[in-house]
Coordinates of N, CA and C in Angstrom, one line a residue:
X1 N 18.7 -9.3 7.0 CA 18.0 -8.0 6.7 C 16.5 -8.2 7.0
X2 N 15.7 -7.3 7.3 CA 14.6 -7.0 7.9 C 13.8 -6.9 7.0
X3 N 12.4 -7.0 6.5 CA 12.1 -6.5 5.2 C 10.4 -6.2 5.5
X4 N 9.9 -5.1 5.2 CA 8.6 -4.7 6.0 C 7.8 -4.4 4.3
X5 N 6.8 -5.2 4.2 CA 5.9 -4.4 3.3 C 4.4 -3.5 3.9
X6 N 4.2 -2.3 3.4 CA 3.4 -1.6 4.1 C 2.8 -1.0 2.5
X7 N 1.4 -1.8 2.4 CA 0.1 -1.8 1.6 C -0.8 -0.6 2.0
X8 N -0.5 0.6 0.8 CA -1.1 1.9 1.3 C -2.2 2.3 0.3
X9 N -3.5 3.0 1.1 CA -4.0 3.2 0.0 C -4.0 5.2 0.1
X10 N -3.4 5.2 1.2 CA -2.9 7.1 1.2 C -4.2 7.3 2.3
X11 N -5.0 6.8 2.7 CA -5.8 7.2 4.1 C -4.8 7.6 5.0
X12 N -5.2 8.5 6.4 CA -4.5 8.7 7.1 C -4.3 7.6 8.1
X13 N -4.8 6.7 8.2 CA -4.5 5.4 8.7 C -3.6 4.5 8.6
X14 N -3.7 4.6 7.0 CA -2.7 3.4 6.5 C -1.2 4.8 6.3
X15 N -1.4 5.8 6.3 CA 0.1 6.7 6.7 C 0.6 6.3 7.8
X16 N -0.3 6.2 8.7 CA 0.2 5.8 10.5 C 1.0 4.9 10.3
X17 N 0.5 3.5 9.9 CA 0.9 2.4 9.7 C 2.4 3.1 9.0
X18 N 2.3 3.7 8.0 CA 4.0 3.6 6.8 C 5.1 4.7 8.0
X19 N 4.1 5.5 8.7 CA 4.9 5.5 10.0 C 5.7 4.8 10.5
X20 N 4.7 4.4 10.9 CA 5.2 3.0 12.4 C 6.1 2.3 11.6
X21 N 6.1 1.8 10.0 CA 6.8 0.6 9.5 C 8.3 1.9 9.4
X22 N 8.4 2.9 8.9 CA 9.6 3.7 8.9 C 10.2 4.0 10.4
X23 N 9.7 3.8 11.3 CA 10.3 4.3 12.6 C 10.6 2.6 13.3
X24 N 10.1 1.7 12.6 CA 10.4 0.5 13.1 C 11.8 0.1 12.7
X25 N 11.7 0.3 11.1 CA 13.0 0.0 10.4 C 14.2 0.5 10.9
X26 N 13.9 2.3 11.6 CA 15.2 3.3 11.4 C 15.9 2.2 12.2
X27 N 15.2 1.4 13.6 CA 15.2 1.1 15.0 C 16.3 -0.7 14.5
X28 N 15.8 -0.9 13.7 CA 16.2 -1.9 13.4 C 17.7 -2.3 12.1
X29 N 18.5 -2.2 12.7 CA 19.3 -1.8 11.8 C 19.7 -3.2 10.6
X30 N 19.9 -2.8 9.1 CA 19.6 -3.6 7.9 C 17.9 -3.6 7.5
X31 N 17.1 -2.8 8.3 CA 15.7 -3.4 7.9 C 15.6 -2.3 6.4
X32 N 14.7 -2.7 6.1 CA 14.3 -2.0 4.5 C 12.4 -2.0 4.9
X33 N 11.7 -1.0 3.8 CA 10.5 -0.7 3.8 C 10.4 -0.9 1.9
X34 N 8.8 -1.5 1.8 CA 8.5 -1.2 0.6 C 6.8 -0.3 0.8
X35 N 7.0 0.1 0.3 CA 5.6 1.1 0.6 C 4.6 0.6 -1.1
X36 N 3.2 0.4 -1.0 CA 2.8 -0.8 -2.0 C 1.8 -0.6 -2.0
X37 N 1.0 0.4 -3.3 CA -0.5 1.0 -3.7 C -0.8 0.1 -4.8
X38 N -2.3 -0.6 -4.4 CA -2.9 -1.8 -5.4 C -3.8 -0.8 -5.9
X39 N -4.4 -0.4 -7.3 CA -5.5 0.2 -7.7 C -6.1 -0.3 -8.6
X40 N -7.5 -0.2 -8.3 CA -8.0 -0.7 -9.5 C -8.2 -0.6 -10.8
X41 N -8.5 -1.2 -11.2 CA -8.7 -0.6 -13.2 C -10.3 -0.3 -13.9
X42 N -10.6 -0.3 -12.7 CA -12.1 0.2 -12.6 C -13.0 1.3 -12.1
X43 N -13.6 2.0 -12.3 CA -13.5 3.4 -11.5 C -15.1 3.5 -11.5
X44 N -15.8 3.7 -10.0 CA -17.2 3.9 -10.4 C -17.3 5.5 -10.4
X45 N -18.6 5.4 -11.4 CA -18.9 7.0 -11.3 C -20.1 7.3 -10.5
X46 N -20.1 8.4 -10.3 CA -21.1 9.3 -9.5 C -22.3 8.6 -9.8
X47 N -23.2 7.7 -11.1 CA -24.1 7.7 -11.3 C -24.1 6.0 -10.8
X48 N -23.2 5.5 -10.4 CA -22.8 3.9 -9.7 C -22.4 2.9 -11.4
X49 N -22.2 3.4 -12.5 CA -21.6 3.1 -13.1 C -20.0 2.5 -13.3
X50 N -19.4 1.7 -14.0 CA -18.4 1.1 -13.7 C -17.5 1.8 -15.1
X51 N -16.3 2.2 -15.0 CA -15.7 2.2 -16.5 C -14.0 2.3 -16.4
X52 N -13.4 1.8 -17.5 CA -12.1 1.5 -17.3 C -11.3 2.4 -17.8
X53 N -10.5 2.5 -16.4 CA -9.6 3.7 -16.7 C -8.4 4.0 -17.0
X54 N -7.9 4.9 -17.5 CA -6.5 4.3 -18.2 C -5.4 4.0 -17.3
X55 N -4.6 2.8 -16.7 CA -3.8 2.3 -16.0 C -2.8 2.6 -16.1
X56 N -2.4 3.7 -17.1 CA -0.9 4.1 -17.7 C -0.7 5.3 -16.4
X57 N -2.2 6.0 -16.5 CA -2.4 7.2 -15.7 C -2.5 7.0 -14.3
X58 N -3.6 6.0 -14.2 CA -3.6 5.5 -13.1 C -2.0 5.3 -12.1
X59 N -1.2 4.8 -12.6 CA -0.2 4.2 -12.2 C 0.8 5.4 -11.9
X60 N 1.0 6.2 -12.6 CA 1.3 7.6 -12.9 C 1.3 8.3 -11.4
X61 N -0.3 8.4 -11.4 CA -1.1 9.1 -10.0 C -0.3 8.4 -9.0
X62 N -0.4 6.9 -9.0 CA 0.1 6.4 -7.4 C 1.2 6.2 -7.4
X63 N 2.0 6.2 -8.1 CA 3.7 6.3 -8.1 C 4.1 7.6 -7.8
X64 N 3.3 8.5 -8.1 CA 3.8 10.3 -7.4 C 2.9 10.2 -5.4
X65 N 2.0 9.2 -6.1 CA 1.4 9.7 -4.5 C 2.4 8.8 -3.0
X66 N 3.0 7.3 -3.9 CA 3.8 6.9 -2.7 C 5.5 7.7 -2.6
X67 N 5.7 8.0 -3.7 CA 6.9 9.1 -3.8 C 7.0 10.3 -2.5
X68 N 5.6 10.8 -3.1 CA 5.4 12.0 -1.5 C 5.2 11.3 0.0
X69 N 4.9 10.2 -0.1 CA 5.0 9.2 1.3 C 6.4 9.1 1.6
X70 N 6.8 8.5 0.3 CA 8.4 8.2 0.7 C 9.1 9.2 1.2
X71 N 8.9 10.3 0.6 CA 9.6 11.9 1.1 C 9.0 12.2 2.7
X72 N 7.9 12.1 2.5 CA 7.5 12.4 4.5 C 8.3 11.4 5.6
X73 N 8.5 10.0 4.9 CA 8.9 9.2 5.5 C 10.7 9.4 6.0
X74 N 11.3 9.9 4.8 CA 12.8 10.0 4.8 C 12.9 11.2 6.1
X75 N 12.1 11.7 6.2 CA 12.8 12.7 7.2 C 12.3 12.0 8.9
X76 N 11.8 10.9 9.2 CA 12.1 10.3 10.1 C 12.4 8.9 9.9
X77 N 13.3 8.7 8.7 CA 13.6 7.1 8.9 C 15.3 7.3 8.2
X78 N 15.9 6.3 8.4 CA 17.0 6.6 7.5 C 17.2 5.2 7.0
X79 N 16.1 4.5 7.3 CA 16.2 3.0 6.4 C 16.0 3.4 4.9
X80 N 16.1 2.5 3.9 CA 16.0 2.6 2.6 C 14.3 2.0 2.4
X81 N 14.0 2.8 1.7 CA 12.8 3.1 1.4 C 12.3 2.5 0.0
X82 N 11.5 1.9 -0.8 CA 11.0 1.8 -2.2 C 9.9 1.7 -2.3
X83 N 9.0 2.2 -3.6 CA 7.8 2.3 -3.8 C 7.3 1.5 -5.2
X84 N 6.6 0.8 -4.9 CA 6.0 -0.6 -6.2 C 3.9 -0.3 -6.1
X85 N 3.3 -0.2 -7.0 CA 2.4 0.4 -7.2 C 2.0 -0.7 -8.6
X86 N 0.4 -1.4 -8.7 CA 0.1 -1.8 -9.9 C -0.9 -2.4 -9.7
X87 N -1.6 -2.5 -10.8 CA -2.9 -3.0 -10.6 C -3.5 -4.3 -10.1
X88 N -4.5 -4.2 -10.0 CA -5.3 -5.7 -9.9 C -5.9 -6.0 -8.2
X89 N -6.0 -6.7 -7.7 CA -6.9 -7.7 -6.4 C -5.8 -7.4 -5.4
X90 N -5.9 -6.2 -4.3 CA -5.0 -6.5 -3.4 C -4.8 -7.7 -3.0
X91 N -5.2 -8.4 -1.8 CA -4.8 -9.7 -1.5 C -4.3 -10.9 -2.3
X92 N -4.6 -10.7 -3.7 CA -3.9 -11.9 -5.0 C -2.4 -11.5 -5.4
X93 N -2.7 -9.5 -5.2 CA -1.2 -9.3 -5.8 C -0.1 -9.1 -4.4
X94 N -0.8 -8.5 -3.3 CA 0.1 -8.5 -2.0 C 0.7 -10.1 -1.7
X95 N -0.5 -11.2 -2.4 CA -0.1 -12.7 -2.0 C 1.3 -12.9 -2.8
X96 N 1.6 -12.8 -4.0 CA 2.3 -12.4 -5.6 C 3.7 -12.2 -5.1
X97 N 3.7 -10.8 -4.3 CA 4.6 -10.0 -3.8 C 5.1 -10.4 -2.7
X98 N 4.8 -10.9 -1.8 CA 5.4 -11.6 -0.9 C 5.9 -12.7 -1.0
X99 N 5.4 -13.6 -1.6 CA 6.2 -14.8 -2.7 C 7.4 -14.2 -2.9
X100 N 7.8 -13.2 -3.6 CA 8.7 -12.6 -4.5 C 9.9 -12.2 -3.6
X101 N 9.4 -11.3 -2.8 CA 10.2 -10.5 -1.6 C 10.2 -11.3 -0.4
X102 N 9.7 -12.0 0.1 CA 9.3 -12.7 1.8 C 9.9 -11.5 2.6
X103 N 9.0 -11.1 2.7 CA 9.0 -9.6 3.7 C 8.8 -10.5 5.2
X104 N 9.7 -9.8 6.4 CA 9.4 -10.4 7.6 C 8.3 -9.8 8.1
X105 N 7.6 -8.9 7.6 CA 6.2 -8.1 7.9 C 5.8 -7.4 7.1
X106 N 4.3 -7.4 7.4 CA 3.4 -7.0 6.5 C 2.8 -5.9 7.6
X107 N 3.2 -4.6 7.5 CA 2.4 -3.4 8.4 C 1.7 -2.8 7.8
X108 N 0.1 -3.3 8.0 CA -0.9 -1.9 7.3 C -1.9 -1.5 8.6
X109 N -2.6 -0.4 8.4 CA -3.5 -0.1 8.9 C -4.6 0.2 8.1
X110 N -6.1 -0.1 9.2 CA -7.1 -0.3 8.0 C -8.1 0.2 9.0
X111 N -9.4 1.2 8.5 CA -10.2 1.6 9.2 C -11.4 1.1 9.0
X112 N -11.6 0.1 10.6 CA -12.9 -0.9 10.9 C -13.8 -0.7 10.1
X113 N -14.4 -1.9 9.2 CA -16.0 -1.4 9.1 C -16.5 -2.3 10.1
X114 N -18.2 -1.3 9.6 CA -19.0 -2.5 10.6 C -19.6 -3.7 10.1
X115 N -19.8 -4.6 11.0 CA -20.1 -5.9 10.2 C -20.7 -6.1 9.1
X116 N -22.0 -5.2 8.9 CA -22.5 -5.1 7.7 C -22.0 -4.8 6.7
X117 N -21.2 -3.6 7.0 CA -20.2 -2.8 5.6 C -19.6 -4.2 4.9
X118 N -18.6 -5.1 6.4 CA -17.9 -6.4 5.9 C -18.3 -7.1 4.8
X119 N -19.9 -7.5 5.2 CA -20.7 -8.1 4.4 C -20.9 -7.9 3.1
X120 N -22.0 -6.8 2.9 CA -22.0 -6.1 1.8 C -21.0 -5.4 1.1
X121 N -19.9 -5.0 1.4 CA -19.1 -4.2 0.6 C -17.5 -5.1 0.8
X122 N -17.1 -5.2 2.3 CA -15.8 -6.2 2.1 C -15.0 -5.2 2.8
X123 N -13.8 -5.3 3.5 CA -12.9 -4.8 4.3 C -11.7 -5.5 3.3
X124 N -10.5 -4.2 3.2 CA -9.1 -4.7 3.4 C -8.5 -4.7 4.5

């Protein structure tokens, strides 16, 4: 069996990508998809303040938001589909989760920053 993890943060980018990973799988027969929103537990506000937000709710939000992914997705894939969502350091918990599952691919899409952004701010 085939096993594709696709790390979404709901940009229309990283949709492409849960595209490409659902039209990969249909093609591939036994493949599976897990579709996989990291959020943080920290939320800045308008004024560049930091404050913690409730993760009950949090979690809430991104489990209906990859649900509606999964629904766009079933109508061009007929692989089996699941959605896992939770907090903390993408790259610590995507590392976590692949331990767990050994997915034979990791399909995301991610829109470039520029070197500086890299710098100062950080790319997934």
């Amino acid at each position: 069996m085939k096993k594709f993890i696709v790390p979404t943060d709901f940009s229309d980018t990283s949709k492409n990508a849960a595209v490409y990973a659902a039209r990969l799988a249909n093609d591939i027969p036994g493949s599976s998809v897990i579709l996989y929103n990291v959020f943080d537990s920290l939320i800045t506000s308008a004024e560049g303040s930091s404050v913690y937000s409730d993760i009950d709710s949090r979690k809430k939000i991104s489990e209906a938001a990859l649900m509606n992914l999964k629904n766009e997705l079933t109508a061009i894939s007929s692989a089996p589909i699941t959605c896992l969502a939770e907090t903390g350091n993408l790259l610590i918990c995507l590392g976590k989760l692949c331990q767990i599952q050994q997915p034979d691919l990791i399909i995301m899409g991610i829109t470039g920053a520029t070197r500086l952004d890299q710098i100062l701010v950080g790319s997934n």
